[in-house]
Short mmCIF file of C-alpha atoms and ligand atoms in Angstrom, two decimals:
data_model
loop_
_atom_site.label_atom_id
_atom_site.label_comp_id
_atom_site.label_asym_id
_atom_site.label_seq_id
_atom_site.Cartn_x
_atom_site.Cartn_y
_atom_site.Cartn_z
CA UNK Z 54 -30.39 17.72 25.24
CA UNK Z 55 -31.83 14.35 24.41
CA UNK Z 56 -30.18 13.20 20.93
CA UNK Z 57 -32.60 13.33 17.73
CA UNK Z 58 -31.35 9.81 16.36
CA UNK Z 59 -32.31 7.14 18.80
CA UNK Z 60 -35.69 9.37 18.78
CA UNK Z 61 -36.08 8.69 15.02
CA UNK Z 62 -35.24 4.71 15.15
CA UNK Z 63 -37.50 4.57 17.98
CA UNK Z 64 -40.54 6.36 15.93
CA UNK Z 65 -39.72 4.39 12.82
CA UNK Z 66 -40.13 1.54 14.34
CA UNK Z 67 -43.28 2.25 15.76
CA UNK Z 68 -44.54 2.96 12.34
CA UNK Z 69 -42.73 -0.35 11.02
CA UNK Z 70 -44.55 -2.84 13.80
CA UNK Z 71 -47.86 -2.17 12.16
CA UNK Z 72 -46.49 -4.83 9.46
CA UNK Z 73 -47.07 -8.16 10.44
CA UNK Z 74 -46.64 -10.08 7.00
CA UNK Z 75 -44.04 -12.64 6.61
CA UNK Z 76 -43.48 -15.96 7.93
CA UNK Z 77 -40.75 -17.26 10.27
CA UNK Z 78 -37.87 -19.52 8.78
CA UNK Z 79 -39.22 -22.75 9.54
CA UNK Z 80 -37.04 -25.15 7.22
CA UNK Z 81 -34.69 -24.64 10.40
CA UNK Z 82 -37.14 -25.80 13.35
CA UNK Z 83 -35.18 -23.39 16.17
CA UNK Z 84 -35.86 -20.98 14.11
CA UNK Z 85 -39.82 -21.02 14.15
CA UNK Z 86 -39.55 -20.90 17.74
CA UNK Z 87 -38.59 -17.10 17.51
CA UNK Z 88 -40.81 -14.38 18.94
CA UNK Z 89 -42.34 -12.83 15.94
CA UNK Z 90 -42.46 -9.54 17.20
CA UNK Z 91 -39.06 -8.81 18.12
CA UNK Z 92 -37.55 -5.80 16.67
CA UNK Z 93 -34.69 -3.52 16.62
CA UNK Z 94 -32.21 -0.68 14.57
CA UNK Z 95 -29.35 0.03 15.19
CA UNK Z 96 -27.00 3.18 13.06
CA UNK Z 97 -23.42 2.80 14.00
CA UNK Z 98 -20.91 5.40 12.61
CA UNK Z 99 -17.43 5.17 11.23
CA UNK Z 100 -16.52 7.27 13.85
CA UNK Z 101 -17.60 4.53 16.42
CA UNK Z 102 -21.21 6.49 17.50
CA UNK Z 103 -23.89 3.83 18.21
CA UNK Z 104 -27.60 4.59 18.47
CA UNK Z 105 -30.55 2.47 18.89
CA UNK Z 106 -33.99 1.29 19.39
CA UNK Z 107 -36.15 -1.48 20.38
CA UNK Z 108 -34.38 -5.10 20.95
CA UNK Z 109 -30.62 -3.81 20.04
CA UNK Z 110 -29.36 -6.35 22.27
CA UNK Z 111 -31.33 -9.49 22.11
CA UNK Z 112 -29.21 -12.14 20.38
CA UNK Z 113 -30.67 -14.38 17.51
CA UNK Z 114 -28.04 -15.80 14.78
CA UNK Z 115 -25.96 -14.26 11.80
CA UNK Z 116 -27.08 -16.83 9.51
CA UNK Z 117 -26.44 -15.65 5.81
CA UNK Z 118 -25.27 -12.57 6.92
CA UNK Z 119 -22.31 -14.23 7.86
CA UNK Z 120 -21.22 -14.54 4.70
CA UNK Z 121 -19.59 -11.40 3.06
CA UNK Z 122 -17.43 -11.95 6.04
CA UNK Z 123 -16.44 -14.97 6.31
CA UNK Z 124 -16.07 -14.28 1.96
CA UNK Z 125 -13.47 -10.78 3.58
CA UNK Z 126 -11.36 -13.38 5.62
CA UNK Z 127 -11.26 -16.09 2.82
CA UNK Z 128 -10.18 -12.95 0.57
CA UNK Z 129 -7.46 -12.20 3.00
CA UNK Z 130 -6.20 -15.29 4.21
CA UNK Z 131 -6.18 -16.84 0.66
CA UNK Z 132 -5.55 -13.75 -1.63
CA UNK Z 133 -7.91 -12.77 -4.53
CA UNK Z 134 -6.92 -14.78 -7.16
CA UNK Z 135 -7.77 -17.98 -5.47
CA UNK Z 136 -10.81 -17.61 -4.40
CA UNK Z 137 -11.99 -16.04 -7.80
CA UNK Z 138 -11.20 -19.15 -9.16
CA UNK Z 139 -13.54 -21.12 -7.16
CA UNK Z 140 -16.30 -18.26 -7.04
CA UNK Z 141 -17.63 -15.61 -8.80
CA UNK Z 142 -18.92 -12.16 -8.83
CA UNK Z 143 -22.41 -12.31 -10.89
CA UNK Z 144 -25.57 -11.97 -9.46
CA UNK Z 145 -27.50 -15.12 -9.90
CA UNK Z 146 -31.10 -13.17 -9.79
CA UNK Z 147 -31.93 -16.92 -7.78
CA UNK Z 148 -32.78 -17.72 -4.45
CA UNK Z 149 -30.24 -18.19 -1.82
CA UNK Z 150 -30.42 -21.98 -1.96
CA UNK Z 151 -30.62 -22.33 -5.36
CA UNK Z 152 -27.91 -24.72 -7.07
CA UNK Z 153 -26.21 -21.46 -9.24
CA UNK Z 154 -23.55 -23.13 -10.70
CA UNK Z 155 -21.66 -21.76 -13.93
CA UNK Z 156 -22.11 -24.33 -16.51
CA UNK Z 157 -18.66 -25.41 -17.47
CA UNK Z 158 -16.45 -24.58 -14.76
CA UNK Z 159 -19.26 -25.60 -11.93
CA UNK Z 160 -18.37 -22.11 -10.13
CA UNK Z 161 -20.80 -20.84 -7.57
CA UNK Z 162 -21.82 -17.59 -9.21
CA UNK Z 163 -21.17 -15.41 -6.05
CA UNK Z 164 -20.29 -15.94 -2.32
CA UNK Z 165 -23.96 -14.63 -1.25
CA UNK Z 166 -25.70 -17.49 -2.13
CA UNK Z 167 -25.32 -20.47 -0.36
CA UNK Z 168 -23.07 -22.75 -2.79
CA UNK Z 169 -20.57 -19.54 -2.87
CA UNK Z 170 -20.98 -18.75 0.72
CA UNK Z 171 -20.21 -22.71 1.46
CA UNK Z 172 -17.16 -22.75 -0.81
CA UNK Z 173 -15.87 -19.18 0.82
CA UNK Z 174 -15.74 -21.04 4.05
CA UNK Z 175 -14.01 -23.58 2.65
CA UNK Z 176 -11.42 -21.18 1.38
CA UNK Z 177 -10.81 -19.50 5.25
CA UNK Z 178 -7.91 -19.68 6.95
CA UNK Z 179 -4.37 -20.56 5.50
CA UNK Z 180 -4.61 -23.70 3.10
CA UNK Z 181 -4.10 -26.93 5.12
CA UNK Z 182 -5.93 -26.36 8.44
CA UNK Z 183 -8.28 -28.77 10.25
CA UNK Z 184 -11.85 -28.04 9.61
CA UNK Z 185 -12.08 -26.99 13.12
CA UNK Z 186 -9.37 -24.60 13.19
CA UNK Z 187 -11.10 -23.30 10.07
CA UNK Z 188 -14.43 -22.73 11.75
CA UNK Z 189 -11.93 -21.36 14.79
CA UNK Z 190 -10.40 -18.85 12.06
CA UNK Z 191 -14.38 -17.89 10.77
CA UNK Z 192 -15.35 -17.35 14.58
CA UNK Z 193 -12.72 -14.79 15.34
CA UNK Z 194 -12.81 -12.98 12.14
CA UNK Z 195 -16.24 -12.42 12.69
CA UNK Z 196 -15.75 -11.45 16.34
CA UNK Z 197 -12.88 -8.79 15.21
CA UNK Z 198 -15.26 -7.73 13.00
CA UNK Z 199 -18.26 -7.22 16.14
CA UNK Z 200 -15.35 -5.99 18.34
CA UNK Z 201 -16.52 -8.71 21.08
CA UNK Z 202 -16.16 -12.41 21.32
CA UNK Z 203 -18.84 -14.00 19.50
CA UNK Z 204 -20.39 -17.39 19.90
CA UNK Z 205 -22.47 -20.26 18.00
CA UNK Z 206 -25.95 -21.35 19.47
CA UNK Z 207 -25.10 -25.17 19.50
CA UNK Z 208 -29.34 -25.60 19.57
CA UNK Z 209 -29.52 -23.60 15.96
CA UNK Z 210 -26.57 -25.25 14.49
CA UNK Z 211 -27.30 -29.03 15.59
CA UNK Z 212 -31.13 -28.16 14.44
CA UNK Z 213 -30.06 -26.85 11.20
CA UNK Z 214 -27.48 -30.05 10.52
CA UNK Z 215 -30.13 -32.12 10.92
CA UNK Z 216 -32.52 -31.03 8.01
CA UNK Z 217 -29.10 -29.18 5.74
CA UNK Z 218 -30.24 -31.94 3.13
CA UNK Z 219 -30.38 -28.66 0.36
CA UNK Z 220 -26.96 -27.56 1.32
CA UNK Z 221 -25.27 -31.49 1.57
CA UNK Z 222 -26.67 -31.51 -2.37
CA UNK Z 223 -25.21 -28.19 -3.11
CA UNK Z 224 -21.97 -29.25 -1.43
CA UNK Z 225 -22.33 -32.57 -3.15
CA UNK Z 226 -22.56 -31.41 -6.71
CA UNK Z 227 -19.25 -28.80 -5.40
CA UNK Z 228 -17.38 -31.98 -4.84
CA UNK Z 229 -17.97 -33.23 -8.13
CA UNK Z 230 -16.81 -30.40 -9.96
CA UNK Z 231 -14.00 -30.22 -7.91
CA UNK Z 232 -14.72 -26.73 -6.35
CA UNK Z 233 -14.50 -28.40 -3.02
CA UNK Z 234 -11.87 -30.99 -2.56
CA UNK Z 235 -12.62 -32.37 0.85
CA UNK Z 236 -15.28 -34.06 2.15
CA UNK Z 237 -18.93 -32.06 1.88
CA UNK Z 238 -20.38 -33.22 5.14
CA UNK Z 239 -17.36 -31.55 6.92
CA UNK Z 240 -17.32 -27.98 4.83
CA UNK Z 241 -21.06 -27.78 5.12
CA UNK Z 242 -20.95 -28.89 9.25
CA UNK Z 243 -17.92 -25.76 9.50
CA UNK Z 244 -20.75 -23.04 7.48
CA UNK Z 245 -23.87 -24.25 9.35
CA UNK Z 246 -22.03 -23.41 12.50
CA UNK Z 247 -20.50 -20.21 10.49
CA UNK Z 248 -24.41 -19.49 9.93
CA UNK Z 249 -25.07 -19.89 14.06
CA UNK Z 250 -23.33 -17.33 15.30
CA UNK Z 251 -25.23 -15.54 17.66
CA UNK Z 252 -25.36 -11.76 17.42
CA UNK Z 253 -27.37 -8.51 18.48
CA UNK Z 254 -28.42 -5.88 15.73
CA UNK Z 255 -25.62 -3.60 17.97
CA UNK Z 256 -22.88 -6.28 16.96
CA UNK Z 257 -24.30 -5.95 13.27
CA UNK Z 258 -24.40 -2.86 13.18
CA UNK Z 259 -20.52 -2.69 14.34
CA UNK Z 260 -19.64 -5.29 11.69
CA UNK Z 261 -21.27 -3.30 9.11
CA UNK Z 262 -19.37 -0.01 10.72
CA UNK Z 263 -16.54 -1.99 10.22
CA UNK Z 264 -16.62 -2.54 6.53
CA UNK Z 265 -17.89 1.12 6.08
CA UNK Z 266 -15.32 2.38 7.93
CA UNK Z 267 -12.73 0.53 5.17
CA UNK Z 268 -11.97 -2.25 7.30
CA UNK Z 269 -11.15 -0.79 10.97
CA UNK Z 270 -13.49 -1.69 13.79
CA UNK Z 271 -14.57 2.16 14.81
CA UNK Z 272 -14.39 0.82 18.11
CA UNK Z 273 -11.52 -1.53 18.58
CA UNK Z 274 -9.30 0.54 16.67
CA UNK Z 275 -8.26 -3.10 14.74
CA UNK Z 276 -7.87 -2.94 11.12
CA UNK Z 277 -9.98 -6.26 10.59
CA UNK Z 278 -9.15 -6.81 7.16
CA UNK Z 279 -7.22 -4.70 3.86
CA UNK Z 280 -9.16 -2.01 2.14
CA UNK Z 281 -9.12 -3.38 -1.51
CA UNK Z 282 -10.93 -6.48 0.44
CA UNK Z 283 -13.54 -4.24 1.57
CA UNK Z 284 -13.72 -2.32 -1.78
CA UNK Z 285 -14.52 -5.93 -3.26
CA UNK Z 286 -16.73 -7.04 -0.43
CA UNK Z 287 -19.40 -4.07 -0.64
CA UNK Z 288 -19.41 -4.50 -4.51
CA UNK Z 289 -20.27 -8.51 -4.16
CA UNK Z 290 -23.33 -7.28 -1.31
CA UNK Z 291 -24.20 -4.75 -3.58
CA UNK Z 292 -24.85 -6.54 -6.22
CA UNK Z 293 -25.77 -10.27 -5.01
CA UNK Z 294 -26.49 -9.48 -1.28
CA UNK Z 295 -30.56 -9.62 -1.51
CA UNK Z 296 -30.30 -12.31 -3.76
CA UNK Z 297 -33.62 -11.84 -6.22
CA UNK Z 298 -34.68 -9.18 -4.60
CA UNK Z 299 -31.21 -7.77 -5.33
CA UNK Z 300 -32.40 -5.23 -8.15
CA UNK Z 301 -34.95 -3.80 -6.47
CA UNK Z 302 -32.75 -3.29 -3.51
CA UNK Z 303 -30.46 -1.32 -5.25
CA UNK Z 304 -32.76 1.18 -7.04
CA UNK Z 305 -35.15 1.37 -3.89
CA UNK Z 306 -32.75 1.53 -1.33
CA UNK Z 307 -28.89 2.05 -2.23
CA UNK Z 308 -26.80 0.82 0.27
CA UNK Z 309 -24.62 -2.41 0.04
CA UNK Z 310 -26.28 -4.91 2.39
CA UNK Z 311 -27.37 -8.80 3.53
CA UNK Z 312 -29.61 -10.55 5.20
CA UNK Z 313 -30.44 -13.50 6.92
CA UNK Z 314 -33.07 -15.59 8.15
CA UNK Z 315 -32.84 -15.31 11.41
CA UNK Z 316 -34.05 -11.58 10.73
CA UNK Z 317 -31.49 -9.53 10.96
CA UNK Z 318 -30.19 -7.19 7.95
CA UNK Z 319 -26.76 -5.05 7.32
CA UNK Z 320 -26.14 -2.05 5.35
CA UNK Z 321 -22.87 -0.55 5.11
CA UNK Z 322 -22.96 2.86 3.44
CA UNK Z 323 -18.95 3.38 2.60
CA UNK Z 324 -17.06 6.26 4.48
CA UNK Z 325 -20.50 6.73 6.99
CA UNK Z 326 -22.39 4.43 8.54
CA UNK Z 327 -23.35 0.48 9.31
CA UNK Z 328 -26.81 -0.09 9.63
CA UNK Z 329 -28.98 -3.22 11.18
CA UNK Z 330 -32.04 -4.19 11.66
CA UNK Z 331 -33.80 -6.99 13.46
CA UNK Z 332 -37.15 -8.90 12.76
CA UNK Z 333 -37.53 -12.35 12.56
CA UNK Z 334 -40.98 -12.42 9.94
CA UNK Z 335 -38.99 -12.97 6.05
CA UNK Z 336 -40.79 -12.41 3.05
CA UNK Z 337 -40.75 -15.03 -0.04
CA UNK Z 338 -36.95 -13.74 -0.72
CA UNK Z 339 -35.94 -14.95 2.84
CA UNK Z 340 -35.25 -11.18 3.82
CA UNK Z 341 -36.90 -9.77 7.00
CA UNK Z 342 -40.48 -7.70 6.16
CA UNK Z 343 -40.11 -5.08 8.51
CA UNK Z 344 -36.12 -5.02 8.17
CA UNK Z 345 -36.49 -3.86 4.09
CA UNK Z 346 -39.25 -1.56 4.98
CA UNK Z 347 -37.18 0.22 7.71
CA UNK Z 348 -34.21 0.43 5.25
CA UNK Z 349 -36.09 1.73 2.39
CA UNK Z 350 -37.53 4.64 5.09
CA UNK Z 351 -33.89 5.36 6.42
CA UNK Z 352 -32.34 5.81 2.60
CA UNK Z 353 -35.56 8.05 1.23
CA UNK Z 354 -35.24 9.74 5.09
CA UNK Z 355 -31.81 10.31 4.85
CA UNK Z 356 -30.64 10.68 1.10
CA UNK Z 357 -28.43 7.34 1.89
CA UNK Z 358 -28.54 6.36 -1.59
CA UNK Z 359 -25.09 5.53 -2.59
CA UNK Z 360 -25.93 6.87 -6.25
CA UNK Z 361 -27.15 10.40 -4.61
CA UNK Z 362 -23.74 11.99 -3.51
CA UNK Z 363 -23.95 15.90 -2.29
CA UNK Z 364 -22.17 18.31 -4.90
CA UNK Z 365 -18.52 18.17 -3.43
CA UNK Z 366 -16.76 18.94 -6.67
CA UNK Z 367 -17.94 22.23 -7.35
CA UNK Z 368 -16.44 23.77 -4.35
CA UNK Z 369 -13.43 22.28 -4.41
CA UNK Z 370 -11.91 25.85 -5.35
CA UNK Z 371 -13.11 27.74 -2.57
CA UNK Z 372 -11.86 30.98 -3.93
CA UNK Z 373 -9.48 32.91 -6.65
CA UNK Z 374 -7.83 35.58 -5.60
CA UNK Z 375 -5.12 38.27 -5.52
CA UNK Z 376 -3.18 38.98 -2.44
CA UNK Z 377 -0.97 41.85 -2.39
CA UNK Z 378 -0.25 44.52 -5.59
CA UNK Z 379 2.38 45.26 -8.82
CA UNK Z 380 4.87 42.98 -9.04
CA UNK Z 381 4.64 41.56 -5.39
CA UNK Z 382 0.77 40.34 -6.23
CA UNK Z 383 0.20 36.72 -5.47
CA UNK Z 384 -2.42 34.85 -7.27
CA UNK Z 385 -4.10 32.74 -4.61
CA UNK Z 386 -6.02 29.36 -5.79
CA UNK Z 387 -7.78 28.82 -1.89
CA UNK Z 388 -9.08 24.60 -2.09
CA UNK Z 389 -11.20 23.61 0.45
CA UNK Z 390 -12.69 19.88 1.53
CA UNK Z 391 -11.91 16.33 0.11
CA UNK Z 392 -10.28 16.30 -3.32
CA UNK Z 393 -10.81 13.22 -5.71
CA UNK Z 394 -10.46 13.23 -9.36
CA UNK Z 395 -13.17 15.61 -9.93
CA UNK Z 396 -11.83 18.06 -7.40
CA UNK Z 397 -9.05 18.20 -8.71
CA UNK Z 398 -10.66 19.28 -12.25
CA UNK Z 399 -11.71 21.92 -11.01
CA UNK Z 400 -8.36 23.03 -9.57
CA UNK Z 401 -7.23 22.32 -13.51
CA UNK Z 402 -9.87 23.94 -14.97
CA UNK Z 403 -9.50 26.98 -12.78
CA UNK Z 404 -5.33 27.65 -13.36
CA UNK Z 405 -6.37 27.11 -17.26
CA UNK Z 406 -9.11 29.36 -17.77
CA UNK Z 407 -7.47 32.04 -15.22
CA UNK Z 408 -4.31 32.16 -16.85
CA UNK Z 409 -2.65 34.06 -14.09
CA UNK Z 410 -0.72 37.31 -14.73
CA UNK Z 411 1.41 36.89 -11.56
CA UNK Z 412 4.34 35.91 -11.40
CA UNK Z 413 3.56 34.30 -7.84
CA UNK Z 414 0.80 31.55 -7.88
CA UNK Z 415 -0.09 29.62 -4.39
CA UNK Z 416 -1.89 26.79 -4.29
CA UNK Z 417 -3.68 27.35 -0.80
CA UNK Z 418 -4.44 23.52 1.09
CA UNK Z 419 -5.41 25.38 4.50
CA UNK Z 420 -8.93 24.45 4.33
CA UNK Z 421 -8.49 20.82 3.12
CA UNK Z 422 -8.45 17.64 4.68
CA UNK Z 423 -7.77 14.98 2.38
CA UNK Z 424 -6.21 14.56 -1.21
CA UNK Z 425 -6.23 11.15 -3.16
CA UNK Z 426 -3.59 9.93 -5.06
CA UNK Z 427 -4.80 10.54 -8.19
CA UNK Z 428 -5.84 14.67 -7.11
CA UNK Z 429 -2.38 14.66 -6.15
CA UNK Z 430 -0.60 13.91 -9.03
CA UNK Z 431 -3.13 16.23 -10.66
CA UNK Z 432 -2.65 18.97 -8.61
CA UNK Z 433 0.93 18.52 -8.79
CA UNK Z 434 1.23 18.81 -12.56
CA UNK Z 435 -0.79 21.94 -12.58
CA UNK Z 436 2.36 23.54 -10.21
CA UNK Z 437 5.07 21.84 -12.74
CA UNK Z 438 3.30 23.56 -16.19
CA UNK Z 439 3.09 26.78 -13.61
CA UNK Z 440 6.45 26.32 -13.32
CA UNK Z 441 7.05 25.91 -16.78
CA UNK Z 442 4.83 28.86 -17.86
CA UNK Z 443 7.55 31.38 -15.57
CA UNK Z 444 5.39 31.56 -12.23
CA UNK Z 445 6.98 30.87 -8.89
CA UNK Z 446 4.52 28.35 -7.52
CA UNK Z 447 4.13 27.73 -2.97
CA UNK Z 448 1.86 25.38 -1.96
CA UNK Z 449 0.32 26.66 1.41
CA UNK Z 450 0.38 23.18 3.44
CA UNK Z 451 0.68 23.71 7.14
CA UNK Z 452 -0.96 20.22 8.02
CA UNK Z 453 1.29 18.79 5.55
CA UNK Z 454 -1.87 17.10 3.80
CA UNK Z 455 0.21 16.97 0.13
CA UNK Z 456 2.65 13.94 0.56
CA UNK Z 457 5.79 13.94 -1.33
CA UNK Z 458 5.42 17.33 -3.43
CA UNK Z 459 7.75 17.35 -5.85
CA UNK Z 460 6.25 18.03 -8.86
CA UNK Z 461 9.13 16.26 -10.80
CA UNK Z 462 10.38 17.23 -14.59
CA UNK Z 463 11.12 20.86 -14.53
CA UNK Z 464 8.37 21.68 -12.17
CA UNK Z 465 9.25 23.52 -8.65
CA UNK Z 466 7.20 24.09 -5.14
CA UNK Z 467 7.79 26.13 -2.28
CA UNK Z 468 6.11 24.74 0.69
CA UNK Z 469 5.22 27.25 3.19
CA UNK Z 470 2.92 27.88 5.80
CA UNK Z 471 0.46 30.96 5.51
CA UNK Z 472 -0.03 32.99 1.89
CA UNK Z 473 1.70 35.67 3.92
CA UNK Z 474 4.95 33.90 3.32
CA UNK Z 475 4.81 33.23 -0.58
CA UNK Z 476 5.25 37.54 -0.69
CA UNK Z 477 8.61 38.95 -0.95
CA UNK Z 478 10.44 38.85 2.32
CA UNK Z 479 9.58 42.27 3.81
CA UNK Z 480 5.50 41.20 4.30
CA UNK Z 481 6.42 38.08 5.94
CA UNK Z 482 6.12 38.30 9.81
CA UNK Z 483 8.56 36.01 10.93
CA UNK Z 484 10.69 34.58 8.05
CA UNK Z 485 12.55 33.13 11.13
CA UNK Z 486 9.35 30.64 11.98
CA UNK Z 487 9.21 29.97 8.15
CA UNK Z 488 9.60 26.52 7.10
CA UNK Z 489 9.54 27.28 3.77
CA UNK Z 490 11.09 24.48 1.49
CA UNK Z 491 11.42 24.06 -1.96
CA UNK Z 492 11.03 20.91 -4.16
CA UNK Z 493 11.97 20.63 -7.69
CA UNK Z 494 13.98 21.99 -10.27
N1 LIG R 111 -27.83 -21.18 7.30
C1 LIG R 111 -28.81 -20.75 6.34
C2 LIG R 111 -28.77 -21.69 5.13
O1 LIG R 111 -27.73 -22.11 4.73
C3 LIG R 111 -28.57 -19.34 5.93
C4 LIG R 111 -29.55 -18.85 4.90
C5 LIG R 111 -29.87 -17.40 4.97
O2 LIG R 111 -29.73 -16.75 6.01
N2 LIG R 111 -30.37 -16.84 3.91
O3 LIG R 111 -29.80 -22.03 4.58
#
């Protein structure tokens, strides 16, 4: 059997070639010389799955989608407190080369626009390297990212120097206000090239995995950068990364994402998929025509929406049961799936308004997978007021998915493998294979 997806892209963009509005970047000149009619999607999934259509592997350059990257590694290499201190986090509702500067402190307002973006680079790399061992750093961080060595197009970047009058004023008036502390030629040189990497929607689509997939390349295994970067990374594209078009973006289509004007556009939907797209002809925002149409078809297609999440929480208790009679009865709470916060209120709300009989409570994990910190110490607290109620409380863990569970302060677990073994001895079929252990009190 042929696979449905690459069928879909390759349909969608059928529909999406009809468009032919837009205009090339011309304010770099290699840029106008782009074919027009190129285009290309690509889904990649966190679990390293890549489908495609069209031109997935015809390379044009990252441009401004460079930047929440290069803004990850300047987050990494630099920590967060200093590069919040040179730029912010609001959306400036301006265009990406507009001079959005907070008055006072002469911040950029984000790193999505260009004076942010140019400062990020700045900020790359341990403090005190040469510029070119700074551009080095941005060049493999975005190539760890892609899971392949990536490369600048010396034609785009020398083009783009040569006319970068806007971004030598931006980095000019950075100077001044001492956001940048070197000279501006140099920084703005180090992000133009930054801005020519040359990429295919399939290495986009990777780098977006990437960042989806909470910082590991799906592919290369590497853990690219930490996850509280990515957490802060998707936040700044959500927000800022389609500059004034940014709002619409968000209600329309959902999913954290950037373009550039070299055509190409990212989404990374968190814990599922990185999207691109490729198609040189930008509307008046600089983002790609066809690219936002395509997106705004996958989301409504595919209920991508980050703000339209499935009902997980309400079957978080999979069942409530007795197992077994009289005295030897065991009151089973059987928890399926994920469990966050709200999972984990159910399990709450379920031992409170069951108010078991039993003596024996279990806490069955069989059917889950995954447990956050916080559902943990929830879950946990539930077995220590069992405990402190008179019930003898097992938690059924044979993955061991429940880290550390000792329910501290009076409270007291059994961990034990099957339900079967939280009955008195004579129902269990091999106490001998048991490995039953108790934490606690
Ligand atoms: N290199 C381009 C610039 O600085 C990137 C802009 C973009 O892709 N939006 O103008």
């Amino acid at each position: 059997m042929r696979s449905v997806i690459p069928d879909y892209l390759a349909e969608a963009l059928k529909s999406a070639a009809s468009l032919t509005s837009g205009e090339l970047a011309d304010y770099i000149p290699e840029l106008a010389a782009a074919d027009p009619e190129r285009l290309g999607a690509v889904f990649a999934t966190v679990q390293g799955a890549v489908y495609g259509a069209g031109d997935i592997d015809t390379e044009f350059t990252i441009q401004s989608i460079s930047k929440p990257f290069a803004y990850a590694l300047a987050l990494s290499d630099r920590g967060f407190d200093a590069v919040l201190a040179r730029v912010g986090v609001e959306p400036s509702g301006e265009a990406f080369n507009e001079v959005s500067l907070e008055s006072g402190t002469g911040r950029p307002l984000n790193p999505m626009i260009n004076a942010g973006a140019i400062t990020t680079h700045s900020l790359a790399g341990p403090e005190g390297l040469t510029p070119a061992a700074r551009t080095e750093r941005v060049i493999d961080g975005l190539s760890a990212f892609a899971g392949r060595r990536l490369r600048p197009d010396e034609a785009v970047c020398v083009s783009e120097m040569e006319h970068a009058h806007r971004n030598l004023a931006i980095a000019h008036m950075l100077r001044s206000h001492g956001i940048l502390t070197e000279d501006p030629r140099t920084v703005v040189d180090g992000y133009t090239r930054q801005c020519s990497v040359l990429v295919t929607a399939r290495d986009l689509a990777m780098m977006a995995a990437t960042l989806a997939n909470r910082g590991v390349n799906p592919l290369s295994g590497e853990r690219v950068i930490p996850e509280p970067v990515v957490r802060q990374v998707l936040s700044v594209m959500f927000t800022c990364g389609m500059y004034d078009a940014a709002g619409d973006w968000a209600t329309q289509v959902g999913i954290p994402a950037k373009s550039g004007v070299a055509g190409g556009l990212i989404g990374a939907l968190p814990g599922q998929i990185g999207i691109a797209t490729f198609s040189p002809r930008l509307d008046p925002h600089g983002n790609s025509v066809r690219g936002v149409c395509l997106f705004e078809r996958f989301s409504s297609d595919m209920g991508l929406h980050l703000m339209g999440v499935p009902p997980a929480a309400r079957a978080v208790v999979r069942a409530n049961h007795v197992v077994g009679s009289g005295p030897d009865a065991v009151r089973v709470f059987q928890l399926q799936g994920g469990i966050g916060f709200a999972g984990a209120e159910r399990v709450v709300h379920e031992a409170v308004e069951s108010e078991p009989p039993e003596t024996r409570v279990a806490v069955d994990l069989t059917m889950v997978y995954a447990i956050d910190d916080v559902a943990r110490r929830m879950i946990l607290e539930v077995t220590r007021r069992l405990t402190l109620d008179g019930h003898e409380v097992y938690l059924v863990d044979p993955e061991s998915i429940m880290p550390d569970p000792d329910p501290g302060d009076g409270g007291r677990v059994t961990v034990v493998d099957t339900v079967e073994q939280a009955l008195p001895s004579p129902h269990t079929a091999d106490p001998g294979r048991s490995r039953a252990r108790t934490y606690g009190a």
